[in-house]
C-alpha cells in the first residue's frame, strides 16, 4: 500500500567537492589583452655587431703530377656588423618583419704549404727547390646587401624571430700577408758524385698582395631572441609612451646568421699556388678550387632595434576598436572555450556567428554601436540577446554562463539505509502542477532531474508501504537524500509543514500540501484508522495549552472529514505540554514541541 507523509530529508551539500580556484581573467588582464589585439604597423631601424667569418673545414690539397705539396688553412674569423631599416607588422603576438639590410663582415685564415718541390735540370746535375709558407694569413672583407624575411612571437618582455636572408655580395676583397721561404738543395756535386753538398738558403720572400673574389648571392638562415627594453623601463615612462599617438619601442637581442655564399661555388682551374723554377705564385685561398668548396658565411652578435609605430593609436581606436567577448563558467569561474557567439549589429541588422578560443575569448574589430550578443554551449544555459554598447575603444563584455542545473537525489529506507524504488514527483510550488515525474533506482546511485531554471518547486517522494514525503526543493542544482519511514502501527508520525496561527487552532493555507498528504494516506489505505494528537510548548498555563492542543488536533481531523474521510476512522486528542520531545529553554526546542502527530491504530 502507498501511504503519505513524513520523512527526514538529508542534504548532501556537505559532500560536494570543493570549488576550483578562480581562473577567470581580471579586468586588468583583459585590458592588457585588449591592447595586444591592435594591428600595429612599425618602421624600425636596427644595428648590430659581432663575430664573423667565412667558415671552412681545414681543407688540404695534394697534387703530385708535377710536384708534391700539401696545402691547408685554419679558420680564425673576424668581426662584422649590420645596419638596416625596414617594416614590421604586429598582430596579437605575431611578428612579421622585412626590410633591406647592409652587412659587412671579415674573416681570417692561417695558411700552410709544406714540402713542394720541383726538379730543375742543369748540364751536369739536378737541383731541388723548396717553398714553405711562414705565418701567412689571408683576410676577407665582404659587403652584402640582404633582404631579411623574419617571423616570430612577442611574449610580454621577451620576443624571438627566425627566417631567411637573401643577400647579394656587393664586394669581396682579400689580402694576403706573410713570408715564402725559398730553399735550394744540390743532392750531388759535379766533382764528387758521392758527396752531398749542403743546401743553400736562398732566403725569405715577402708575400703581400690584395685582390677581389667573385661575388653573388648568399642565402642565410637567421634567428634572434631578445628582450623588449621598453618593458623594463618605469611604469610612468611606459604609460606616457603608450599614450602617444605613435609609441616607440626598443629591443636588444642576440642573433646569428649562417649562410651559403656564392663564393662557395668551386673555382675550377684556380689552384691556391703555382710553382715554376724561379718563384711560387699564390691566389686567394677562399677563391681557389681548394678552399672555396667548403665555405659558409657566419655572423653572430648583439643587435639593437628601435621601432616607431606608423599608425596612430587614437585614430585606430576611433575607427574600429576591438570588441572582446569573454565567456566564463559562473560556478567554477573558469574560461569556457568553443562557445558559439551570435553577434547582431542593431544599426545594420547584420548577424554573424563566431566561436571563442581556448582562453574563452572572441575578439572582433567593430565600429562603435549597439549590439545584441547570444551565447550557446552544450551543458550550459544559453545567454539570449544580451545588450552591449561597443564604444570607440577596446572594450569587453564578460558573459557568465551557468551550467545546466541538475538535481541529484537518492531515496533510502530510514531504518536500513537501503536504496528504495520510489516515485519522485516535482511540483510547481505556486500552482501545484506536476512538472516532472521520475523513478529512483535501487542500486544506490544518484538519480538526476533537470528542472526549469525559472521556478520554485516541491518534491513528493512515494514508495509502497512507506510514508510519503513532500518538501520544498531548496536548490535545483543541489543533492539530497530522502529517507522514507516504513509504515508501523502504534508509532507517532509528525505532520511536517503543518502551520497554525499563533495561539490559535486555525490551519494556515501553506499547510495544504501536508493535509493533502494525510488525505491521500487515508484514501489510498481505507482499512487503516488513525489517532491525531496535538502538542504544545510550556509557554502559558497548563489548561490553556491543553485546550490549544486538543483544538489543533480536532482542526486536522475536521479537515480530513471535510475532504470525505469517514469520521469513525479518525480519533483526536490533545496532550498539551506533557510530552515534550526537546527542551523548552530555547526557541528551537519549543518549536519542535509545538507539533501535531498521527498514529496508525
Coordinates of C-alpha atoms in Angstrom, one line a residue:
X1 CA 0.0 0.0 0.0
X2 CA 1.1 3.6 -0.7
X3 CA 0.9 6.0 2.2
X4 CA 1.8 9.6 2.5
X5 CA 3.8 11.7 4.9
X6 CA 6.8 12.3 6.9
X7 CA 10.5 11.6 6.2
X8 CA 13.6 13.3 7.1
X9 CA 15.5 14.8 4.1
X10 CA 19.2 14.7 4.5
X11 CA 21.1 17.3 2.5
X12 CA 24.2 16.1 0.6
X13 CA 25.5 19.6 0.1
X14 CA 28.3 18.9 2.7
X15 CA 29.6 16.2 0.5
X16 CA 30.2 18.4 -2.5
X17 CA 33.7 18.8 -3.9
X18 CA 35.5 22.0 -3.2
X19 CA 35.2 24.6 -5.9
X20 CA 38.0 25.1 -8.3
X21 CA 40.1 28.1 -7.8
X22 CA 39.0 31.0 -9.9
X23 CA 40.6 31.1 -13.3
X24 CA 38.6 34.0 -14.7
X25 CA 40.7 36.8 -16.1
X26 CA 40.7 40.0 -14.1
X27 CA 39.6 43.3 -15.6
X28 CA 43.3 44.4 -15.7
X29 CA 44.4 41.2 -17.5
X30 CA 41.6 41.7 -20.0
X31 CA 42.6 45.3 -20.6
X32 CA 46.2 44.3 -21.3
X33 CA 44.9 41.5 -23.6
X34 CA 42.8 44.1 -25.5
X35 CA 45.9 46.3 -26.1
X36 CA 47.7 43.5 -27.8
X37 CA 44.9 43.0 -30.3
X38 CA 45.6 46.0 -32.4
X39 CA 47.1 45.6 -35.9
X40 CA 50.3 47.6 -35.4
X41 CA 52.5 48.8 -38.3
X42 CA 56.0 49.8 -37.4
X43 CA 59.0 51.3 -39.1
X44 CA 62.2 50.0 -37.4
X45 CA 65.9 50.6 -37.6
X46 CA 68.5 48.2 -36.3
X47 CA 72.2 47.8 -36.0
X48 CA 74.4 45.0 -34.7
X49 CA 78.0 43.8 -34.3
X50 CA 79.7 40.6 -33.5
X51 CA 82.0 37.7 -34.6
X52 CA 82.1 36.7 -38.2
X53 CA 83.8 34.6 -40.8
X54 CA 83.8 32.5 -43.9
X55 CA 84.0 29.2 -42.2
X56 CA 86.0 26.4 -43.9
X57 CA 86.8 23.0 -42.6
X58 CA 90.6 23.0 -42.7
X59 CA 90.7 21.8 -46.3
X60 CA 94.0 20.3 -47.5
X61 CA 95.1 19.6 -51.0
X62 CA 97.8 17.4 -52.5
X63 CA 98.9 17.4 -56.2
X64 CA 101.7 15.1 -57.3
X65 CA 101.6 15.4 -61.0
X66 CA 104.3 18.0 -61.5
X67 CA 105.3 18.4 -57.9
X68 CA 104.2 17.2 -54.5
X69 CA 102.6 19.6 -51.9
X70 CA 100.1 19.8 -49.0
X71 CA 98.1 23.0 -48.6
X72 CA 95.8 23.7 -45.7
X73 CA 94.0 26.5 -43.9
X74 CA 92.9 27.1 -40.3
X75 CA 89.9 29.3 -39.7
X76 CA 90.4 32.3 -37.3
X77 CA 87.4 34.5 -38.1
X78 CA 86.9 38.2 -37.7
X79 CA 84.4 40.9 -36.9
X80 CA 81.4 42.2 -38.6
X81 CA 78.3 44.4 -38.3
X82 CA 74.9 45.1 -39.9
X83 CA 72.7 48.1 -40.3
X84 CA 69.1 48.1 -41.7
X85 CA 65.8 49.8 -41.9
X86 CA 62.5 48.1 -42.6
X87 CA 58.9 47.4 -41.8
X88 CA 57.4 45.3 -39.0
X89 CA 53.8 44.2 -38.6
X90 CA 52.4 43.0 -35.3
X91 CA 49.1 41.2 -34.9
X92 CA 48.2 39.8 -31.5
X93 CA 51.6 38.2 -30.5
X94 CA 52.6 37.6 -34.1
X95 CA 55.6 39.4 -35.7
X96 CA 56.4 39.8 -39.4
X97 CA 59.4 41.9 -40.4
X98 CA 61.1 42.7 -43.7
X99 CA 63.5 45.3 -45.0
X100 CA 66.8 45.9 -46.6
X101 CA 70.0 45.4 -44.6
X102 CA 73.6 46.2 -45.3
X103 CA 76.0 43.7 -43.8
X104 CA 79.8 43.9 -43.6
X105 CA 82.0 41.2 -42.1
X106 CA 85.5 40.0 -42.3
X107 CA 87.3 36.6 -42.0
X108 CA 90.9 35.5 -41.5
X109 CA 92.6 32.2 -42.2
X110 CA 96.1 30.9 -41.4
X111 CA 97.6 29.2 -44.5
X112 CA 100.2 26.5 -44.6
X113 CA 102.2 24.9 -47.5
X114 CA 104.8 22.2 -46.9
X115 CA 107.3 20.3 -49.0
X116 CA 106.6 21.3 -52.5
X117 CA 109.5 20.5 -54.8
X118 CA 110.4 20.8 -58.5
X119 CA 113.2 19.4 -60.5
X120 CA 115.5 21.7 -62.3
X121 CA 117.8 20.1 -64.8
X122 CA 121.3 21.5 -65.4
X123 CA 124.2 20.4 -67.5
X124 CA 125.7 18.0 -65.1
X125 CA 123.4 17.9 -62.1
X126 CA 119.9 18.5 -60.8
X127 CA 118.7 20.9 -58.1
X128 CA 115.6 20.8 -55.9
X129 CA 113.9 24.0 -54.9
X130 CA 111.7 24.1 -51.7
X131 CA 108.9 26.6 -50.9
X132 CA 107.5 27.0 -47.4
X133 CA 104.8 29.5 -46.2
X134 CA 105.6 31.1 -42.9
X135 CA 102.9 32.9 -40.9
X136 CA 100.8 33.6 -44.0
X137 CA 97.4 35.0 -43.3
X138 CA 94.5 35.7 -45.7
X139 CA 91.8 38.2 -44.7
X140 CA 88.5 38.6 -46.5
X141 CA 86.2 41.6 -46.2
X142 CA 82.7 41.1 -47.6
X143 CA 80.0 43.6 -48.0
X144 CA 76.4 42.4 -48.7
X145 CA 73.0 43.9 -49.3
X146 CA 70.4 41.5 -47.9
X147 CA 66.7 41.2 -47.6
X148 CA 65.7 39.6 -44.2
X149 CA 62.2 38.0 -44.0
X150 CA 61.6 37.0 -40.4
X151 CA 58.6 35.7 -38.5
X152 CA 58.3 35.5 -34.7
X153 CA 56.3 36.0 -31.5
X154 CA 56.4 38.6 -28.7
X155 CA 55.9 37.2 -25.2
X156 CA 55.4 40.2 -22.9
X157 CA 59.0 41.1 -22.1
X158 CA 60.6 38.6 -24.5
X159 CA 60.5 38.1 -28.2
X160 CA 62.0 35.9 -30.9
X161 CA 62.2 35.9 -34.7
X162 CA 63.6 33.5 -37.3
X163 CA 63.6 33.3 -41.0
X164 CA 65.9 33.7 -44.0
X165 CA 68.1 36.4 -45.5
X166 CA 68.7 36.6 -49.3
X167 CA 71.9 38.6 -49.8
X168 CA 73.9 39.9 -52.7
X169 CA 77.7 40.3 -52.2
X170 CA 78.5 43.8 -53.4
X171 CA 82.2 43.3 -52.9
X172 CA 84.6 40.8 -51.5
X173 CA 88.2 42.0 -51.1
X174 CA 91.0 39.8 -49.9
X175 CA 94.6 40.4 -48.8
X176 CA 97.5 38.0 -48.1
X177 CA 100.4 38.8 -45.9
X178 CA 103.3 36.6 -44.8
X179 CA 106.7 35.1 -46.0
X180 CA 107.7 32.5 -48.6
X181 CA 110.9 30.8 -47.5
X182 CA 112.9 29.5 -50.5
X183 CA 115.5 26.7 -50.1
X184 CA 117.8 25.3 -52.8
X185 CA 119.4 21.9 -52.4
X186 CA 122.0 20.1 -54.6
X187 CA 121.9 16.4 -53.9
X188 CA 125.0 15.6 -55.9
X189 CA 128.1 17.7 -56.6
X190 CA 129.8 17.6 -60.1
X191 CA 133.2 17.0 -58.6
X192 CA 132.1 14.1 -56.4
X193 CA 129.1 12.0 -57.2
X194 CA 129.0 10.5 -53.8
X195 CA 129.2 13.6 -51.7
X196 CA 126.2 15.7 -50.8
X197 CA 126.5 19.5 -50.8
X198 CA 124.7 21.3 -48.1
X199 CA 121.5 23.1 -49.3
X200 CA 121.5 26.8 -49.9
X201 CA 119.1 29.0 -48.0
X202 CA 118.1 31.3 -50.8
X203 CA 116.2 33.5 -48.3
X204 CA 112.7 34.6 -47.5
X205 CA 110.5 36.4 -50.0
X206 CA 107.8 38.8 -48.6
X207 CA 104.3 37.9 -49.6
X208 CA 101.9 40.8 -49.7
X209 CA 99.1 41.1 -52.2
X210 CA 95.4 42.1 -52.5
X211 CA 92.6 41.3 -54.9
X212 CA 88.9 40.7 -55.3
X213 CA 87.0 37.4 -55.3
X214 CA 83.8 36.8 -57.3
X215 CA 80.6 37.9 -55.6
X216 CA 77.0 36.9 -55.9
X217 CA 74.1 35.6 -53.9
X218 CA 74.2 34.4 -50.3
X219 CA 71.2 32.6 -48.8
X220 CA 71.4 32.5 -45.0
X221 CA 69.3 31.3 -42.1
X222 CA 68.8 33.9 -39.4
X223 CA 67.5 33.9 -35.9
X224 CA 67.3 36.2 -32.9
X225 CA 66.0 36.2 -29.4
X226 CA 65.9 39.2 -27.1
X227 CA 64.2 41.4 -24.6
X228 CA 61.8 44.4 -25.1
X229 CA 63.8 47.2 -23.4
X230 CA 60.8 49.5 -23.2
X231 CA 59.1 46.9 -21.0
X232 CA 62.0 47.2 -18.5
X233 CA 61.6 51.0 -18.0
X234 CA 59.5 52.6 -15.4
X235 CA 55.7 52.3 -15.3
X236 CA 55.4 56.1 -15.7
X237 CA 57.6 56.1 -18.9
X238 CA 55.6 53.1 -20.3
X239 CA 52.3 54.9 -19.6
X240 CA 53.5 58.1 -21.2
X241 CA 54.8 56.2 -24.2
X242 CA 51.6 54.3 -24.8
X243 CA 49.6 57.5 -24.5
X244 CA 51.4 59.0 -27.5
X245 CA 49.8 58.9 -31.0
X246 CA 52.8 56.8 -32.2
X247 CA 54.5 54.9 -29.4
X248 CA 58.1 53.8 -29.8
X249 CA 59.6 50.5 -28.7
X250 CA 63.2 49.2 -28.3
X251 CA 64.7 45.7 -28.3
X252 CA 68.0 44.2 -27.5
X253 CA 68.8 40.7 -28.8
X254 CA 71.5 38.2 -29.7
X255 CA 71.4 37.0 -33.3
X256 CA 73.0 34.5 -35.6
X257 CA 73.2 34.4 -39.5
X258 CA 74.6 31.2 -41.2
X259 CA 74.6 31.1 -44.9
X260 CA 75.9 29.5 -48.1
X261 CA 77.5 32.3 -50.2
X262 CA 78.1 32.2 -53.9
X263 CA 81.8 32.1 -53.0
X264 CA 81.3 28.5 -52.0
X265 CA 81.0 27.5 -55.7
X266 CA 84.1 25.7 -56.6
X267 CA 86.5 27.8 -58.7
X268 CA 87.7 25.2 -61.2
X269 CA 91.1 25.7 -62.6
X270 CA 92.2 28.2 -59.9
X271 CA 94.7 26.5 -57.6
X272 CA 95.9 28.2 -54.5
X273 CA 99.6 28.1 -55.5
X274 CA 101.5 27.7 -58.8
X275 CA 105.2 26.9 -58.9
X276 CA 108.0 27.5 -61.5
X277 CA 111.7 27.3 -61.3
X278 CA 112.1 30.8 -60.0
X279 CA 109.1 31.6 -57.8
X280 CA 105.8 30.5 -56.2
X281 CA 102.6 32.5 -57.1
X282 CA 99.6 32.3 -54.7
X283 CA 96.0 33.3 -55.3
X284 CA 93.2 33.8 -52.8
X285 CA 92.6 30.6 -50.7
X286 CA 88.8 31.4 -50.5
X287 CA 88.7 32.0 -54.2
X288 CA 90.6 28.8 -55.2
X289 CA 89.3 25.4 -56.1
X290 CA 91.0 24.1 -53.0
X291 CA 89.5 26.5 -50.4
X292 CA 86.1 27.6 -51.8
X293 CA 84.3 24.2 -51.9
X294 CA 83.5 24.0 -48.2
X295 CA 82.6 27.6 -47.3
X296 CA 79.8 29.0 -45.1
X297 CA 79.2 32.6 -44.0
X298 CA 78.8 33.3 -40.3
X299 CA 77.8 36.3 -38.3
X300 CA 76.8 36.1 -34.6
X301 CA 76.5 39.1 -32.3
X302 CA 74.3 41.6 -30.5
X303 CA 71.6 43.6 -32.1
X304 CA 69.7 46.7 -31.1
X305 CA 66.3 47.6 -32.7
X306 CA 64.4 50.9 -32.4
X307 CA 60.8 51.0 -33.7
X308 CA 58.2 53.7 -34.2
X309 CA 54.6 52.8 -34.7
X310 CA 53.3 54.2 -38.0
X311 CA 49.5 54.0 -37.5
X312 CA 48.2 56.4 -34.9
X313 CA 46.7 54.6 -31.9
X314 CA 44.0 57.2 -31.3
X315 CA 42.9 57.1 -34.9
X316 CA 42.9 53.4 -35.0
X317 CA 40.8 53.1 -31.8
X318 CA 38.4 55.7 -33.1
X319 CA 38.0 54.0 -36.4
X320 CA 37.5 50.4 -35.2
X321 CA 38.0 49.3 -31.6
X322 CA 38.2 45.7 -30.6
X323 CA 35.1 44.1 -29.2
X324 CA 36.2 41.3 -26.8
X325 CA 33.5 38.8 -25.7
X326 CA 34.7 36.7 -22.7
X327 CA 32.7 33.6 -21.6
X328 CA 33.3 32.0 -18.2
X329 CA 31.7 29.4 -16.0
X330 CA 29.7 31.1 -13.2
X331 CA 30.3 28.1 -10.9
X332 CA 34.0 27.3 -11.4
X333 CA 34.9 30.8 -12.7
X334 CA 37.0 29.2 -15.4
X335 CA 37.1 30.4 -19.0
X336 CA 34.9 28.4 -21.4
X337 CA 36.4 27.6 -24.8
X338 CA 34.4 26.9 -28.0
X339 CA 31.3 28.9 -27.1
X340 CA 29.2 29.8 -30.1
X341 CA 28.6 33.5 -30.1
X342 CA 25.9 35.2 -32.2
X343 CA 26.6 38.9 -32.7
X344 CA 23.9 41.2 -34.1
X345 CA 24.6 44.8 -35.1
X346 CA 21.5 46.7 -34.1
X347 CA 22.2 49.5 -36.5
X348 CA 22.6 47.4 -39.7
X349 CA 20.8 44.3 -38.6
X350 CA 23.7 42.2 -39.7
X351 CA 24.1 39.0 -37.7
X352 CA 27.1 36.6 -37.7
X353 CA 28.4 33.7 -35.6
X354 CA 31.9 33.2 -34.2
X355 CA 33.4 30.8 -31.6
X356 CA 35.5 31.7 -28.6
X357 CA 39.1 30.5 -28.5
X358 CA 41.0 28.4 -25.9
X359 CA 41.0 31.3 -23.4
X360 CA 37.2 31.8 -23.7
X361 CA 37.7 35.0 -25.8
X362 CA 36.3 36.1 -29.1
X363 CA 37.9 39.3 -30.5
X364 CA 36.2 41.2 -33.3
X365 CA 37.0 44.6 -34.6
X366 CA 33.8 46.5 -35.0
X367 CA 32.7 50.2 -35.3
X368 CA 31.1 51.8 -32.3
X369 CA 27.4 51.0 -31.8
X370 CA 24.8 48.9 -30.1
X371 CA 24.9 45.1 -30.3
X372 CA 23.0 42.1 -29.1
X373 CA 25.0 39.1 -28.0
X374 CA 23.8 35.5 -27.6
X375 CA 25.9 32.6 -26.4
X376 CA 25.4 28.8 -26.5
X377 CA 27.4 25.9 -25.3
X378 CA 26.5 22.3 -24.7
X379 CA 25.9 21.7 -21.0
X380 CA 25.2 25.4 -20.2
X381 CA 22.2 27.6 -20.1
X382 CA 22.0 29.8 -23.2
X383 CA 22.6 33.6 -22.9
X384 CA 20.0 35.3 -25.1
X385 CA 20.1 38.8 -26.6
X386 CA 22.4 40.4 -24.1
X387 CA 22.6 44.2 -25.0
X388 CA 26.1 45.6 -25.4
X389 CA 27.2 49.1 -26.3
X390 CA 30.6 48.9 -28.1
X391 CA 32.5 52.2 -27.8
X392 CA 35.2 53.6 -30.0
X393 CA 38.0 52.0 -28.0
X394 CA 38.7 48.4 -27.0
X395 CA 36.1 47.1 -24.5
X396 CA 34.9 43.8 -23.1
X397 CA 31.6 42.0 -22.4
X398 CA 32.0 39.3 -19.8
X399 CA 29.3 36.6 -20.2
X400 CA 28.9 34.4 -17.2
X401 CA 27.3 31.1 -18.3
X402 CA 25.6 28.9 -15.8
X403 CA 25.9 25.1 -16.1
X404 CA 22.6 23.5 -16.7
X405 CA 21.4 22.7 -13.2
X406 CA 21.0 19.0 -12.3
X407 CA 19.2 18.0 -9.2
X408 CA 20.6 14.7 -7.8
X409 CA 18.8 12.6 -5.2
X410 CA 18.7 9.1 -3.5
X411 CA 15.7 7.5 -1.8
X412 CA 16.5 5.1 1.1
X413 CA 14.8 3.2 3.9
X414 CA 15.1 5.3 7.1
X415 CA 15.7 2.2 9.2
X416 CA 18.0 0.1 7.0
X417 CA 19.5 2.8 4.8
X418 CA 19.0 0.6 1.8
X419 CA 18.0 2.3 -1.5
X420 CA 14.3 2.2 -2.5
X421 CA 12.5 2.2 -5.7
X422 CA 10.3 5.2 -5.3
X423 CA 8.2 7.6 -7.4
X424 CA 9.6 11.2 -7.2
X425 CA 7.2 13.9 -8.4
X426 CA 8.3 17.5 -8.8
X427 CA 5.5 20.1 -8.4
X428 CA 5.3 23.8 -9.2
X429 CA 5.3 25.4 -5.8
X430 CA 3.0 28.1 -6.9
X431 CA 0.4 26.2 -8.8
X432 CA 0.8 22.6 -7.6
X433 CA 1.0 21.4 -11.2
X434 CA 3.2 18.4 -11.9
X435 CA 6.5 19.4 -13.6
X436 CA 8.4 16.2 -13.8
X437 CA 7.9 12.6 -12.5
X438 CA 10.8 10.2 -12.2
X439 CA 11.7 6.9 -10.6
X440 CA 14.6 6.4 -8.1
X441 CA 16.8 3.3 -8.6
X442 CA 17.7 0.5 -6.2
X443 CA 21.4 0.4 -7.0
X444 CA 22.3 3.3 -4.6
X445 CA 23.4 5.6 -7.4
X446 CA 22.0 9.1 -7.6
X447 CA 19.0 9.8 -9.8
X448 CA 19.1 13.1 -11.7
X449 CA 16.4 15.5 -12.6
X450 CA 16.8 18.6 -14.8
X451 CA 14.2 21.2 -13.7
X452 CA 13.4 24.5 -15.5
X453 CA 15.5 27.3 -14.1
X454 CA 12.7 29.9 -13.6
X455 CA 10.6 28.5 -10.9
X456 CA 10.3 27.1 -7.3
X457 CA 9.5 23.5 -6.8
X458 CA 8.2 21.0 -4.2
X459 CA 9.2 17.3 -4.4
X460 CA 6.9 14.4 -3.4
X461 CA 8.5 11.0 -2.7
X462 CA 6.3 7.9 -2.5
X463 CA 7.1 4.2 -2.1
X464 CA 4.8 1.2 -1.3
X465 CA 4.5 0.5 2.4
X466 CA 6.3 3.8 3.3
X467 CA 5.1 7.2 4.4
X468 CA 5.3 9.6 1.5
X469 CA 7.2 12.8 1.9
X470 CA 6.7 16.3 0.4
X471 CA 9.2 19.1 0.8
X472 CA 10.5 22.2 -0.9
X473 CA 13.4 21.9 -3.4
X474 CA 15.9 24.4 -1.9
X475 CA 18.4 24.2 -4.8
X476 CA 17.7 22.8 -8.2
X477 CA 21.4 22.2 -8.6
X478 CA 21.8 20.5 -5.3
X479 CA 22.0 17.0 -3.9
X480 CA 19.5 15.4 -1.4
X481 CA 19.0 12.0 0.3
X482 CA 15.3 11.2 1.2
X483 CA 14.8 8.7 4.0
X484 CA 11.3 7.2 3.9
X485 CA 9.8 5.8 7.1
X486 CA 8.2 2.4 6.8
X487 CA 4.5 2.2 8.0
X488 CA 4.5 0.9 11.6
X489 CA 1.4 0.7 13.8
X490 CA 1.4 2.4 17.2
X491 CA 4.1 4.8 16.1
X492 CA 3.7 8.5 16.2
X493 CA 4.5 10.3 13.0
X494 CA 4.9 14.1 12.9
X495 CA 2.8 16.0 10.3
X496 CA 5.6 18.2 8.9
X497 CA 4.9 21.6 7.2
X498 CA 1.7 22.0 9.1
X499 CA 1.2 25.6 10.3
X500 CA -1.3 27.3 12.6
X501 CA -1.9 30.9 13.5
X502 CA -0.2 31.9 16.8
X503 CA -2.1 30.6 19.8
X504 CA -5.0 29.6 17.5
X505 CA -6.4 26.4 16.1
X506 CA -6.8 27.8 12.5
X507 CA -4.8 26.0 9.9
X508 CA -2.9 28.3 7.6
X509 CA -3.1 28.0 3.8
X510 CA 0.6 27.0 3.4
X511 CA -0.3 23.7 5.2
X512 CA -2.3 22.5 2.2
X513 CA 0.3 20.0 0.9
X514 CA 0.7 18.4 4.4
X515 CA -3.1 18.0 4.7
X516 CA -3.2 16.6 1.2
X517 CA -0.5 14.0 2.0
X518 CA -2.5 12.8 5.1
X519 CA -5.7 12.7 3.0
X520 CA -4.0 10.5 0.4
X521 CA -2.7 8.2 3.1
X522 CA -6.3 7.6 4.3
X523 CA -8.0 7.5 1.0
X524 CA -5.4 5.1 -0.6
X525 CA -5.5 2.8 2.5
X526 CA -9.2 2.6 3.6
X527 CA -8.5 -0.2 6.1
X528 CA -6.5 1.9 8.5
X529 CA -7.6 4.0 11.4
X530 CA -5.5 6.8 12.9
X531 CA -5.3 8.9 16.0
X532 CA -4.3 12.6 15.7
X533 CA -2.6 14.1 18.7
X534 CA -1.7 17.8 19.4
X535 CA 1.2 19.0 21.5
X536 CA 2.4 22.4 22.7
X537 CA 5.4 24.0 24.4
X538 CA 5.3 25.1 28.1
X539 CA 4.6 28.8 27.4
X540 CA 1.3 29.7 29.1
X541 CA -0.8 27.8 31.6
X542 CA -1.3 24.0 31.6
X543 CA -5.1 24.5 31.0
X544 CA -4.6 26.8 28.0
X545 CA -2.0 24.5 26.4
X546 CA -4.3 21.5 26.9
X547 CA -7.2 23.3 25.2
X548 CA -4.9 24.5 22.4
X549 CA -3.5 21.1 21.6
X550 CA -7.0 19.5 21.6
X551 CA -8.3 22.2 19.3
X552 CA -5.5 21.8 16.8
X553 CA -5.8 18.0 16.7
X554 CA -9.6 18.4 16.0
X555 CA -8.9 21.0 13.3
X556 CA -6.8 18.5 11.4
X557 CA -9.5 15.7 12.0
X558 CA -12.2 18.0 10.7
X559 CA -10.1 18.9 7.6
X560 CA -9.9 15.2 6.8
X561 CA -13.7 14.7 7.3
X562 CA -14.4 17.8 5.1
X563 CA -12.4 16.0 2.3
X564 CA -14.5 12.9 2.6
X565 CA -12.8 10.6 5.1
X566 CA -15.2 8.7 7.4
X567 CA -15.2 10.3 10.8
X568 CA -15.1 6.9 12.5
X569 CA -11.6 6.3 11.2
X570 CA -10.1 9.3 12.9
X571 CA -9.6 10.0 16.6
X572 CA -8.3 13.2 18.0
X573 CA -6.7 14.1 21.4
X574 CA -4.6 16.8 23.0
X575 CA -1.6 16.2 25.3
X576 CA -0.8 19.9 26.0
X577 CA 2.8 20.4 27.2
X578 CA 3.0 17.0 28.9
X579 CA 5.1 15.1 26.2
X580 CA 7.9 17.4 25.0
X581 CA 10.5 16.0 22.5
X582 CA 13.0 18.8 23.1
X583 CA 14.0 21.4 25.7
X584 CA 11.6 24.3 26.3
X585 CA 14.6 26.5 27.2
X586 CA 15.3 27.5 23.5
X587 CA 13.1 28.8 20.7
X588 CA 14.3 25.9 18.5
X589 CA 13.3 23.4 21.1
X590 CA 9.9 25.0 21.8
X591 CA 9.2 24.9 18.0
X592 CA 9.8 21.2 17.9
X593 CA 7.5 20.7 20.9
X594 CA 4.7 22.5 19.1
X595 CA 3.6 19.7 16.8
X596 CA 0.7 17.5 15.6
X597 CA 1.3 13.8 15.2
X598 CA -0.7 10.9 13.9
X599 CA -0.5 7.2 14.7
X600 CA -1.9 4.2 12.8
X601 CA -4.0 2.2 15.2

